[in-house]
Coordinates of C-alpha atoms in Angstrom, one line a residue:
M1 CA 0.0 0.0 0.0
A2 CA 1.4 3.4 -1.0
K3 CA 2.4 5.7 1.8
F4 CA 0.7 8.7 0.1
P5 CA -2.8 8.4 -1.5
S6 CA -2.7 8.6 -5.3
E7 CA -5.9 10.6 -5.5
D8 CA -5.1 14.3 -6.0
L9 CA -7.7 17.0 -6.5
F10 CA -5.3 18.9 -8.8
E11 CA -3.4 16.1 -10.5
D12 CA -5.2 16.6 -13.9
T13 CA -4.9 20.4 -13.7
K14 CA -2.4 22.1 -16.0
M15 CA -2.6 25.9 -16.5
S16 CA -0.6 28.4 -18.4
F17 CA 0.9 31.5 -16.8
G18 CA -2.1 33.6 -17.8
E19 CA -4.5 31.1 -16.4
H20 CA -2.6 31.2 -13.1
L21 CA -3.0 35.0 -13.0
E22 CA -6.7 34.6 -13.7
E23 CA -7.0 32.0 -10.9
L24 CA -5.1 34.4 -8.6
R25 CA -7.4 37.2 -9.4
G26 CA -10.4 35.0 -8.7
S27 CA -9.0 33.8 -5.4
L28 CA -8.2 37.4 -4.3
T29 CA -11.6 38.6 -5.3
R30 CA -13.4 35.9 -3.3
A31 CA -11.1 36.5 -0.4
L32 CA -11.7 40.3 -0.4
G33 CA -15.5 39.6 -0.7
G34 CA -15.3 37.5 2.4
L35 CA -13.3 40.2 4.2
L36 CA -15.9 42.8 3.3
I37 CA -18.7 40.6 4.7
G38 CA -16.7 40.0 7.8
F39 CA -16.0 43.7 8.2
L40 CA -19.7 44.5 8.0
V41 CA -20.4 41.9 10.7
G42 CA -17.5 43.2 12.7
L43 CA -19.0 46.8 12.7
V44 CA -22.2 45.4 14.3
V45 CA -20.3 43.9 17.2
A46 CA -17.4 46.4 17.4
H47 CA -18.6 48.1 20.6
Y48 CA -18.8 44.7 22.4
V49 CA -15.3 43.9 21.1
V50 CA -14.0 47.2 22.4
Q51 CA -15.6 46.6 25.8
F52 CA -14.0 43.2 26.0
I53 CA -10.6 44.6 25.0
E54 CA -11.0 47.4 27.6
S55 CA -11.8 45.0 30.5
P56 CA -8.1 44.3 31.5
L57 CA -7.4 48.0 31.5
R58 CA -10.5 48.9 33.5
D59 CA -9.8 46.2 36.0
A60 CA -6.2 47.4 36.5
L61 CA -7.4 51.0 36.9
E62 CA -10.0 49.9 39.5
K63 CA -7.3 48.0 41.4
Y64 CA -5.0 51.0 41.2
Y65 CA -7.5 53.5 42.6
L66 CA -8.7 51.1 45.3
E67 CA -5.2 50.3 46.5
T68 CA -4.2 54.0 46.4
D69 CA -7.2 54.9 48.5
L70 CA -6.5 52.2 51.0
L71 CA -2.9 53.2 51.4
R72 CA -4.0 56.9 51.9
L73 CA -6.5 55.9 54.6
A74 CA -3.9 53.7 56.4
E75 CA -1.4 56.6 56.2
E76 CA -4.0 59.0 57.7
R77 CA -4.9 56.6 60.5
G78 CA -1.3 55.8 61.2
E79 CA -2.1 52.1 61.5
E80 CA -3.3 49.2 59.5
L81 CA -6.9 49.4 58.3
P82 CA -9.5 46.9 59.8
K83 CA -10.0 43.9 57.6
E84 CA -13.8 44.5 57.5
L85 CA -13.2 48.0 56.0
V86 CA -10.8 46.6 53.4
A87 CA -13.3 43.8 52.5
F88 CA -16.2 46.3 52.3
M89 CA -14.3 48.6 49.9
S90 CA -13.0 45.8 47.8
E91 CA -16.3 43.9 47.5
N92 CA -18.4 47.0 46.9
R93 CA -15.9 48.9 44.8
M94 CA -16.1 52.0 47.1
I95 CA -13.6 54.7 47.6
T96 CA -13.6 57.9 49.7
D97 CA -13.4 61.6 48.9
E98 CA -12.9 64.5 51.2
V99 CA -15.3 67.5 50.9
F100 CA -16.2 70.6 52.8
V101 CA -19.8 71.0 53.9
E102 CA -21.5 74.0 55.5
A103 CA -22.3 73.5 59.2
S104 CA -25.8 74.8 58.6
Q105 CA -26.4 72.1 56.0
L106 CA -25.3 69.4 58.5
A107 CA -27.6 70.8 61.1
R108 CA -30.5 70.8 58.6
L109 CA -29.8 67.2 57.7
A110 CA -29.8 66.3 61.4
E111 CA -33.2 67.8 61.8
E112 CA -34.7 66.3 58.6
F113 CA -33.2 62.8 58.9
P114 CA -32.9 62.0 62.6
R115 CA -33.8 58.4 62.3
Q116 CA -31.3 57.8 59.5
L117 CA -28.5 59.4 61.4
E118 CA -29.4 57.5 64.6
T119 CA -29.2 54.2 62.6
L120 CA -25.8 55.1 61.2
Q121 CA -24.5 55.4 64.7
K122 CA -25.4 51.9 65.6
T123 CA -23.4 48.7 64.8
D124 CA -24.6 46.0 62.6
D125 CA -26.1 44.0 65.5
G126 CA -28.2 46.9 66.6
Q127 CA -26.1 47.8 69.7
E128 CA -24.8 51.3 70.4
S129 CA -21.2 51.7 69.6
D130 CA -18.7 52.8 72.2
A131 CA -19.0 56.5 72.9
K132 CA -15.3 57.1 73.0
E133 CA -14.8 55.3 69.7
A134 CA -17.6 57.4 68.2
D135 CA -15.9 60.6 69.3
V136 CA -12.6 59.5 67.8
R137 CA -14.4 58.6 64.6
D138 CA -16.1 62.0 64.5
E139 CA -12.7 63.8 65.0
E140 CA -11.2 61.8 62.2
L141 CA -14.0 62.4 59.7
A142 CA -14.9 66.0 60.3
F143 CA -13.4 69.1 61.9
P144 CA -14.3 72.8 61.7
D145 CA -11.9 75.0 59.8
G146 CA -13.0 78.2 61.5
R147 CA -15.0 79.5 58.6
G148 CA -18.3 77.7 59.2
M149 CA -17.2 74.8 57.0
L150 CA -16.7 71.2 58.0
K151 CA -14.3 68.8 56.3
T152 CA -15.8 65.4 56.0
R153 CA -15.3 62.1 54.1
I154 CA -17.9 60.8 51.7
W155 CA -18.1 57.4 50.0
R156 CA -18.7 57.0 46.3
P157 CA -18.7 54.1 43.8
L158 CA -15.4 53.5 42.0
R159 CA -15.7 54.5 38.4
T160 CA -12.9 54.3 35.8
R161 CA -12.8 55.8 32.4
V162 CA -10.7 55.5 29.3
S163 CA -10.2 58.8 27.5
S164 CA -10.0 60.0 23.9
L165 CA -8.4 63.3 22.9
S166 CA -10.1 64.1 19.7
A167 CA -13.7 64.1 18.3
Q168 CA -13.0 61.4 15.7
E169 CA -10.9 59.1 17.8
A170 CA -13.8 57.0 19.1
F171 CA -15.1 56.6 15.5
M172 CA -11.7 55.5 14.3
I173 CA -11.5 53.0 17.1
W174 CA -14.9 51.6 16.1
L175 CA -13.7 51.2 12.5
K176 CA -10.4 49.5 13.6
A177 CA -12.2 47.1 16.0
G178 CA -14.7 46.3 13.2
F179 CA -11.9 45.6 10.7
V180 CA -9.9 43.4 13.1
T181 CA -13.0 41.5 14.1
G182 CA -14.0 41.1 10.5
L183 CA -10.5 39.9 9.6
I184 CA -10.7 37.2 12.3
I185 CA -14.2 36.1 11.3
A186 CA -13.2 35.9 7.6
S187 CA -9.8 34.4 8.1
P188 CA -10.8 30.8 7.5
W189 CA -12.4 31.7 4.2
I190 CA -9.4 33.9 3.2
F191 CA -6.9 31.1 4.1
W192 CA -9.0 28.6 2.2
Q193 CA -8.9 30.7 -1.0
I194 CA -5.2 31.2 -0.7
W195 CA -4.8 27.5 -0.1
L196 CA -6.8 26.6 -3.2
F197 CA -4.5 28.7 -5.3
V198 CA -1.2 27.5 -3.7
A199 CA -2.3 23.8 -3.5
A200 CA -2.7 23.7 -7.3
G201 CA 1.1 23.8 -7.7
L202 CA 2.0 21.4 -4.9
Y203 CA 2.6 17.6 -5.0
P204 CA 0.6 15.4 -2.7
H205 CA 3.6 14.8 -0.3
E206 CA 4.2 18.6 -0.2
K207 CA 0.5 19.2 0.8
Q208 CA 1.1 16.7 3.6
Y209 CA 3.4 19.1 5.3
V210 CA 0.7 21.7 5.4
Y211 CA -1.9 19.2 6.8
I212 CA 0.5 18.3 9.6
Y213 CA 2.1 21.5 10.6
L214 CA -0.5 24.2 9.9
P215 CA -3.0 23.1 12.6
F216 CA -0.1 22.8 15.1
S217 CA 1.1 26.3 14.1
L218 CA -2.4 27.7 14.5
I219 CA -2.8 26.2 18.0
L220 CA 0.6 27.6 19.1
F221 CA -0.3 31.1 17.8
L222 CA -3.7 31.1 19.6
A223 CA -2.0 29.8 22.8
G224 CA 0.5 32.7 22.6
A225 CA -2.2 35.3 22.0
A226 CA -4.4 33.9 24.8
T227 CA -1.4 33.8 27.2
A228 CA -0.8 37.5 26.5
F229 CA -4.4 38.6 27.0
F230 CA -5.4 36.5 30.0
F231 CA -2.2 36.1 31.9
V232 CA 0.2 38.9 30.9
F233 CA -1.9 42.1 30.8
E234 CA -2.8 42.1 34.5
P235 CA 0.7 41.8 36.0
V236 CA 2.1 44.2 33.4
L237 CA -0.5 46.9 34.1
D238 CA 0.0 46.4 37.8
F239 CA 3.7 46.8 37.4
L240 CA 3.4 49.9 35.2
F241 CA 0.7 51.6 37.4
G242 CA 2.9 51.0 40.4
F243 CA 5.2 53.7 39.1
N244 CA 2.2 56.1 38.8
R245 CA 1.5 55.5 42.5
L246 CA 5.2 55.9 43.3
M247 CA 5.4 59.3 41.6
N248 CA 1.8 60.3 42.6
I249 CA 0.6 60.6 39.0
D250 CA -2.9 59.3 38.3
P251 CA -3.1 57.3 35.0
D252 CA -5.4 58.6 32.3
P253 CA -4.9 56.1 29.4
R254 CA -6.0 56.8 25.9
I255 CA -8.2 54.2 24.1
S256 CA -6.2 54.4 20.9
E257 CA -2.9 53.7 22.6
W258 CA -4.4 50.8 24.5
I259 CA -5.9 49.2 21.4
S260 CA -2.5 49.3 19.7
F261 CA -0.9 47.8 22.8
V262 CA -3.5 45.0 22.9
L263 CA -2.9 44.2 19.2
I264 CA 0.9 44.3 19.3
L265 CA 1.6 42.3 22.5
P266 CA -0.6 39.2 21.6
L267 CA 0.8 39.2 18.1
G268 CA 4.3 39.1 19.5
F269 CA 3.4 36.3 21.8
G270 CA 1.7 34.4 19.0
I271 CA 4.7 34.7 16.7
S272 CA 7.2 33.8 19.4
F273 CA 5.2 30.6 20.3
Q274 CA 6.1 29.2 16.8
L275 CA 9.5 28.4 18.3
P276 CA 9.1 24.6 18.3
L277 CA 8.1 24.5 14.6
V278 CA 11.0 26.8 13.7
M279 CA 13.4 24.5 15.5
L280 CA 11.9 21.5 13.7
F281 CA 12.2 23.2 10.4
L282 CA 15.8 24.1 10.9
N283 CA 16.6 20.6 12.0
R284 CA 14.9 19.2 8.9
I285 CA 16.9 21.3 6.5
G286 CA 20.1 20.4 8.3
I287 CA 21.1 23.8 9.7
F288 CA 20.9 22.7 13.4
S289 CA 21.3 19.1 14.6
L290 CA 19.6 17.6 17.6
Q291 CA 23.0 17.5 19.3
A292 CA 23.4 21.2 18.8
Y293 CA 20.0 21.9 20.4
T294 CA 20.8 19.8 23.5
E295 CA 24.4 21.0 24.0
K296 CA 23.8 24.7 23.4
W297 CA 20.6 25.0 25.5
R298 CA 22.1 27.6 27.8
I299 CA 23.0 29.9 24.9
A300 CA 19.5 29.3 23.4
I301 CA 17.8 30.4 26.7
L302 CA 19.9 33.5 26.8
A303 CA 18.9 34.3 23.2
I304 CA 15.2 33.7 24.2
F305 CA 15.4 36.3 27.0
V306 CA 17.1 38.8 24.6
I307 CA 14.4 38.2 21.9
A308 CA 11.7 38.6 24.6
M309 CA 13.2 41.9 25.6
F310 CA 12.6 43.3 22.1
L311 CA 9.2 41.7 21.6
T312 CA 7.6 43.1 24.8
P313 CA 7.2 46.5 26.4
A314 CA 10.1 48.0 28.4
D315 CA 9.2 46.2 31.6
P316 CA 10.7 43.1 33.1
I317 CA 7.4 41.5 34.0
S318 CA 6.2 41.0 30.4
M319 CA 9.7 39.9 29.3
L320 CA 9.7 37.2 32.0
L321 CA 6.1 36.1 31.1
M322 CA 7.2 35.6 27.5
A323 CA 10.7 34.1 28.1
V324 CA 9.6 31.5 30.7
P325 CA 7.0 29.8 28.4
L326 CA 9.4 30.1 25.5
T327 CA 12.0 28.2 27.5
F328 CA 9.5 25.3 27.9
L329 CA 8.7 25.5 24.2
Y330 CA 12.4 25.2 23.4
F331 CA 12.5 21.9 25.1
L332 CA 9.2 21.0 23.4
G333 CA 11.0 21.7 20.1
I334 CA 13.8 19.3 21.1
G335 CA 11.1 16.7 21.8
L336 CA 9.6 17.2 18.3
C337 CA 13.0 16.7 16.7
I338 CA 13.2 13.4 18.6
W339 CA 9.7 12.2 18.0
M340 CA 9.6 13.2 14.4
P341 CA 13.1 12.4 13.0
K342 CA 14.1 13.2 9.5
G343 CA 14.0 10.3 7.1
R344 CA 17.3 8.8 5.8
N345 CA 16.6 9.6 2.1
P346 CA 14.6 12.8 1.6
F347 CA 14.2 11.9 -2.1
A348 CA 12.7 8.5 -1.5
E349 CA 9.0 8.0 -2.4
A350 CA 8.3 6.9 1.2
Y351 CA 9.8 9.9 2.8
D352 CA 7.9 10.7 6.0
P353 CA 7.4 14.3 6.8

């Protein structure tokens, strides 16, 4: 039984150069038509896509403002905050603001809402709190400034925002999100049209390479992009926002810059995760042997960290989060070279890819 099936969809097809150009034109036309349909669908769901892309940034901003407020309260009290207060602020996403209120307004509120104020002075179990503790709390929360105004602390829900600096920026973000979404939706159709054109000029054993390695390459790319989005963004943003807190500068990120960051970082991770296939390819064509991979692994890991430094932003967290998985993928590449050895005679009919 032959190792490769003799049936070939394109074995009876012979075309001239002009016919190849015509076939290329048809493939590109169909691919662009699919991209246009995907783009229109992407515009419909673009706002949901932007909300999804914004979610890591909004979560990081909420964490930044919440931790900043907790640190400020602890510094004002001069001691560690009660765990109940920290849990309340974290669970309800509440932060504090200091405002000045007229004393006459507080007196009016005390007359209009006596029951509510009395309830606020009680503990959760309905018992009156200690009078001394209440006096200390009153001194901490409000004090007269000598001009008929009282400084008090109010609670408000934590709200974050992502800004745009021009009138057309949000519209351009909507178009960009729609195009990228449409490209992802239409990518199977586009790749299929490209494959139909390329496959016409390939032998059956050459197509076998594509059938074996293309799904593996796609899985590695998606794994790299998912790693960046779900595991890298949060620690990277926490690290970068830590410098905002250190220098007392509140972050006000732009949506366009964040979208570019979201697109570039997963792309870099997806490309870098192709390392096992690159190693296997270089081994197959004889540039690197299996012995070179195993003996020079220390140099390879150093090269991985250097490459990760250029493919990630200028922070050590994202570099480590890329370099560590790539180190494991390097040894996976060695495993592929062992499990899928090159045949002795690459020109033989039974050559196994």
